[in-house]
XYZ file of C-alpha atoms in Angstrom:
321
model
C 109.546 56.310 118.766
C 108.834 53.841 116.204
C 111.938 51.219 115.359
C 113.495 51.983 111.974
C 113.264 49.403 109.314
C 117.100 48.004 108.650
C 118.214 47.184 105.396
C 121.262 45.015 103.824
C 123.778 47.656 104.903
C 123.528 46.765 108.412
C 126.468 43.925 107.930
C 128.982 46.870 107.969
C 127.718 48.076 111.469
C 129.160 46.739 114.546
C 128.096 47.456 118.165
C 130.622 47.072 120.858
C 130.275 47.528 124.683
C 132.690 48.566 127.392
C 132.243 47.527 130.771
C 130.693 50.645 132.306
C 127.025 50.036 130.888
C 126.797 47.032 129.375
C 122.756 46.743 129.989
C 122.307 49.922 128.220
C 124.417 48.564 125.446
C 122.337 45.570 125.266
C 119.121 47.737 125.158
C 120.712 49.522 122.080
C 121.712 46.373 120.307
C 117.953 45.048 120.644
C 116.609 48.156 119.083
C 119.046 47.959 116.157
C 118.274 44.042 116.019
C 121.536 42.917 116.200
C 124.180 41.350 118.646
C 126.890 43.189 120.724
C 130.293 42.263 118.912
C 132.329 39.749 120.923
C 135.090 41.026 122.903
C 137.879 39.812 125.502
C 138.351 42.007 128.398
C 140.628 41.107 131.144
C 143.055 42.861 133.722
C 146.786 41.849 134.308
C 147.784 41.340 137.785
C 148.979 45.088 138.037
C 145.689 46.588 136.920
C 146.473 47.014 133.003
C 143.540 46.483 130.687
C 143.728 44.109 128.064
C 140.941 43.883 125.091
C 140.513 42.129 121.911
C 137.995 42.278 119.365
C 136.815 38.612 118.309
C 135.514 39.170 114.902
C 136.804 40.876 111.749
C 135.772 44.504 111.743
C 137.898 45.508 108.669
C 136.011 47.851 106.574
C 133.367 48.185 109.236
C 131.689 51.069 110.934
C 132.209 50.665 114.501
C 130.228 51.861 117.496
C 131.802 51.836 121.030
C 129.302 52.353 123.632
C 130.854 53.618 126.953
C 129.844 56.048 129.264
C 132.781 57.831 131.330
C 131.207 57.359 134.667
C 132.848 56.286 138.086
C 135.465 54.867 138.008
C 135.909 57.715 135.512
C 139.597 57.159 134.976
C 139.255 53.440 134.208
C 136.271 53.786 132.049
C 137.854 56.374 130.119
C 141.027 54.488 129.492
C 139.332 51.663 128.659
C 137.214 53.426 125.939
C 140.831 54.606 124.534
C 142.020 50.941 124.137
C 138.864 50.078 122.804
C 139.279 52.686 119.939
C 142.761 51.837 119.513
C 142.052 48.229 119.054
C 139.639 48.876 116.279
C 141.936 51.396 114.687
C 144.697 48.681 114.494
C 141.919 46.118 113.056
C 141.251 48.245 109.963
C 137.931 49.520 110.882
C 136.446 52.216 108.513
C 135.006 54.419 110.851
C 135.128 54.180 114.735
C 132.381 56.333 116.889
C 132.515 56.111 120.504
C 129.016 56.453 121.790
C 129.533 58.601 125.146
C 126.028 58.707 127.094
C 127.902 60.292 129.858
C 130.901 62.326 128.953
C 133.304 62.593 131.801
C 135.684 65.751 133.179
C 133.034 67.828 131.211
C 132.812 70.272 134.004
C 136.238 72.006 133.812
C 134.978 73.305 130.473
C 137.016 76.763 130.670
C 139.378 78.251 132.887
C 137.635 80.116 135.742
C 141.173 81.136 137.683
C 144.940 80.708 136.876
C 146.405 77.514 135.991
C 143.722 75.585 135.756
C 143.176 72.483 133.286
C 140.281 72.614 130.745
C 139.662 68.657 130.973
C 136.765 68.693 128.868
C 139.241 69.779 125.617
C 141.917 67.162 127.062
C 139.480 64.395 126.910
C 138.452 65.305 123.259
C 141.956 65.160 122.347
C 142.713 62.154 123.741
C 139.787 60.429 121.993
C 140.691 62.044 118.664
C 144.559 60.953 118.909
C 143.426 57.509 120.152
C 141.739 56.757 116.413
C 137.860 58.226 116.730
C 136.348 58.930 113.586
C 133.648 60.966 115.071
C 131.876 61.040 118.241
C 128.281 60.918 119.541
C 127.504 62.100 122.926
C 124.172 62.667 125.101
C 123.709 65.823 126.926
C 127.334 67.412 127.099
C 127.510 69.657 130.533
C 127.756 72.722 128.193
C 127.292 72.786 124.191
C 130.629 74.336 123.619
C 132.300 71.077 124.115
C 131.192 70.010 120.761
C 133.753 72.680 119.448
C 136.573 71.118 121.397
C 136.519 68.118 118.594
C 138.192 68.457 115.661
C 136.066 65.447 114.353
C 132.468 65.387 113.486
C 130.393 65.448 116.658
C 126.697 64.520 117.191
C 125.075 65.728 120.333
C 121.839 64.334 121.533
C 119.525 65.037 124.421
C 117.791 62.764 126.910
C 114.731 65.240 127.525
C 112.538 63.318 124.826
C 112.438 60.573 127.316
C 111.800 62.826 130.224
C 109.315 64.857 128.627
C 107.356 61.716 127.305
C 107.352 60.467 130.761
C 106.004 63.768 132.042
C 103.141 64.316 129.415
C 101.574 60.468 130.994
C 101.425 62.083 134.603
C 98.787 65.003 133.423
C 100.610 67.668 135.587
C 98.811 70.914 135.628
C 99.930 74.479 136.513
C 103.723 73.815 135.531
C 106.545 75.946 136.118
C 110.096 74.854 134.943
C 113.034 76.172 137.110
C 116.661 76.134 136.124
C 118.731 75.774 139.440
C 121.263 78.056 138.297
C 121.786 80.991 135.559
C 123.766 78.593 133.788
C 120.958 76.540 132.932
C 118.667 78.468 131.874
C 119.048 77.693 128.207
C 118.223 74.226 128.778
C 115.134 74.805 130.990
C 113.665 77.226 128.320
C 113.995 74.647 125.943
C 112.355 72.044 128.327
C 109.830 74.368 129.192
C 109.106 75.017 125.251
C 108.456 71.524 124.631
C 105.905 71.475 127.877
C 103.319 73.954 126.121
C 105.646 76.726 126.450
C 105.333 76.707 130.534
C 106.542 79.583 132.597
C 110.115 79.795 133.627
C 111.955 80.441 137.120
C 115.541 80.673 137.989
C 117.064 79.610 140.914
C 119.909 82.648 141.951
C 122.615 80.786 143.574
C 126.387 81.625 144.605
C 128.585 78.731 144.799
C 131.296 78.746 147.548
C 133.617 75.710 146.587
C 133.252 72.735 144.178
C 129.953 70.797 144.963
C 128.811 73.248 147.781
C 125.994 75.853 146.634
C 124.195 78.294 148.301
C 120.663 79.301 147.127
C 119.597 82.885 147.431
C 116.391 83.439 145.951
C 113.778 82.437 143.534
C 113.270 84.734 140.205
C 109.758 84.101 138.830
C 106.484 82.871 140.068
C 106.350 79.271 141.697
C 103.647 79.701 144.322
C 100.994 77.219 143.989
C 102.679 75.460 141.203
C 104.014 72.153 140.232
C 107.825 72.809 139.816
C 109.975 71.000 137.709
C 113.641 71.213 138.372
C 115.817 70.715 135.176
C 119.622 69.910 135.040
C 121.897 68.035 133.162
C 123.294 66.001 135.948
C 122.941 64.997 139.746
C 125.982 64.735 141.373
C 125.864 65.361 145.224
C 122.384 66.606 144.906
C 123.491 69.874 146.769
C 122.246 72.349 143.981
C 119.054 70.536 143.520
C 118.193 69.837 147.241
C 118.984 73.473 148.183
C 116.970 74.585 145.063
C 114.034 72.154 146.340
C 114.090 73.467 149.933
C 113.578 76.986 148.473
C 110.849 76.393 145.925
C 108.946 74.551 148.982
C 109.614 77.875 150.921
C 108.344 79.899 148.073
C 104.885 77.813 148.075
C 105.622 75.507 145.169
C 102.566 72.857 145.385
C 104.748 69.812 144.190
C 108.208 69.545 143.108
C 109.815 67.188 140.267
C 113.751 67.079 139.793
C 114.687 65.900 136.386
C 118.187 65.228 135.065
C 119.768 62.973 132.274
C 122.858 61.727 134.299
C 122.385 60.133 137.510
C 125.949 60.421 139.014
C 124.864 60.440 142.439
C 127.923 60.703 144.733
C 127.503 60.770 148.312
C 125.267 62.187 149.707
C 123.130 62.577 146.747
C 120.687 59.636 147.761
C 120.189 60.902 151.357
C 119.439 64.447 149.957
C 117.193 63.406 147.051
C 115.084 60.765 149.395
C 114.533 63.447 152.212
C 110.943 64.218 151.144
C 111.668 67.518 148.986
C 110.834 66.003 145.872
C 107.623 64.171 144.897
C 109.800 62.462 142.294
C 113.424 62.161 140.873
C 113.267 61.567 136.953
C 116.815 60.517 135.497
C 117.687 58.485 132.656
C 120.161 55.186 132.384
C 123.043 56.932 130.689
C 125.112 55.698 133.892
C 124.016 52.610 135.848
C 122.314 53.143 139.048
C 123.528 50.612 141.808
C 120.915 49.029 144.076
C 121.902 51.055 147.259
C 121.430 54.020 145.401
C 117.953 53.555 144.307
C 115.184 55.229 146.658
C 111.518 55.434 146.616
C 111.070 58.686 144.842
C 113.517 57.603 141.955
C 112.491 56.760 138.236
C 114.802 55.694 135.727
C 114.066 55.897 132.069
C 115.794 54.438 129.200
C 117.371 56.297 126.258
C 118.443 53.174 124.463
C 115.790 53.782 121.336
C 117.140 57.561 121.386
C 120.726 56.438 121.211
C 119.878 53.549 118.608
C 118.156 55.595 116.130
C 121.072 58.025 116.194
C 123.299 55.262 115.548
C 121.310 54.208 112.780
C 121.062 57.592 111.188
C 124.664 58.537 111.291
C 125.131 54.966 109.651
C 122.790 55.882 107.181
C 124.005 59.361 106.730
C 120.610 60.948 107.344
C 119.794 63.711 109.889
C 120.254 63.194 113.514
C 118.887 66.532 114.589
C 115.360 65.918 112.905
C 114.880 63.734 115.970
C 114.281 66.537 118.299
C 112.217 68.967 116.132
């Protein structure tokens, strides 16, 4: 993606970074041709967080980049404090840029007396003072409707698709790891020259535990690309990969936007089932979570372009046509 030419109104645009993914924030700032805004961040002895913006943002359009990754509660609270600080400093518009939206998996009630945490987080961000939200690859599309403020939803798939196009893979079949991800896999397959689609039928026994039953579709002798929004413990993907290999897939690639990588994800992903595991840098990946088959792609240009288009009141959806 070519860098957008920037104009004089950029002096009203401010970008600040939380502590969750400072490296990605610096890449976004570089794409926008600006520096990250100065900010003091420290903790009191009891763990309470203190934040102070170190420049005037009165009348400015402020963008706060902070994924709600591990430690989720700390990073979410830090984001809300940043929003509150900007609101009290008379920012004109405050937009949290959330590469990874935490608490998104509880997006509906599946049993009695459950919390819908995806909606709760939306309420918290709105009440803290957010004017609009920019999020990447939400766990489910309906989360956009949980906000009563404008919400821009962007995708990490262009970065993954561009990378796959350089590998000259042949005889591709795109595989959804479960029925719930069919729409995502279908859209991914369409971008890969309308590649055929397969679905893994699974039955989940408990949270983070999945039992794979069978494959719907033809994968024998093909290059299978498993597509998901996130990889947490990798139970679903690892079981799906083993089943695809059993069904005769030639090579298996795993692709996801968010590399949560909770234990024992690394051991499952590096077990030899996958030719390559392709993720993006929405969540920082510690050195001890990296392995030979892992490829990490940057989504900084996608986020930077979306920020600029929001600031210029131009179309964000046209980025993905």
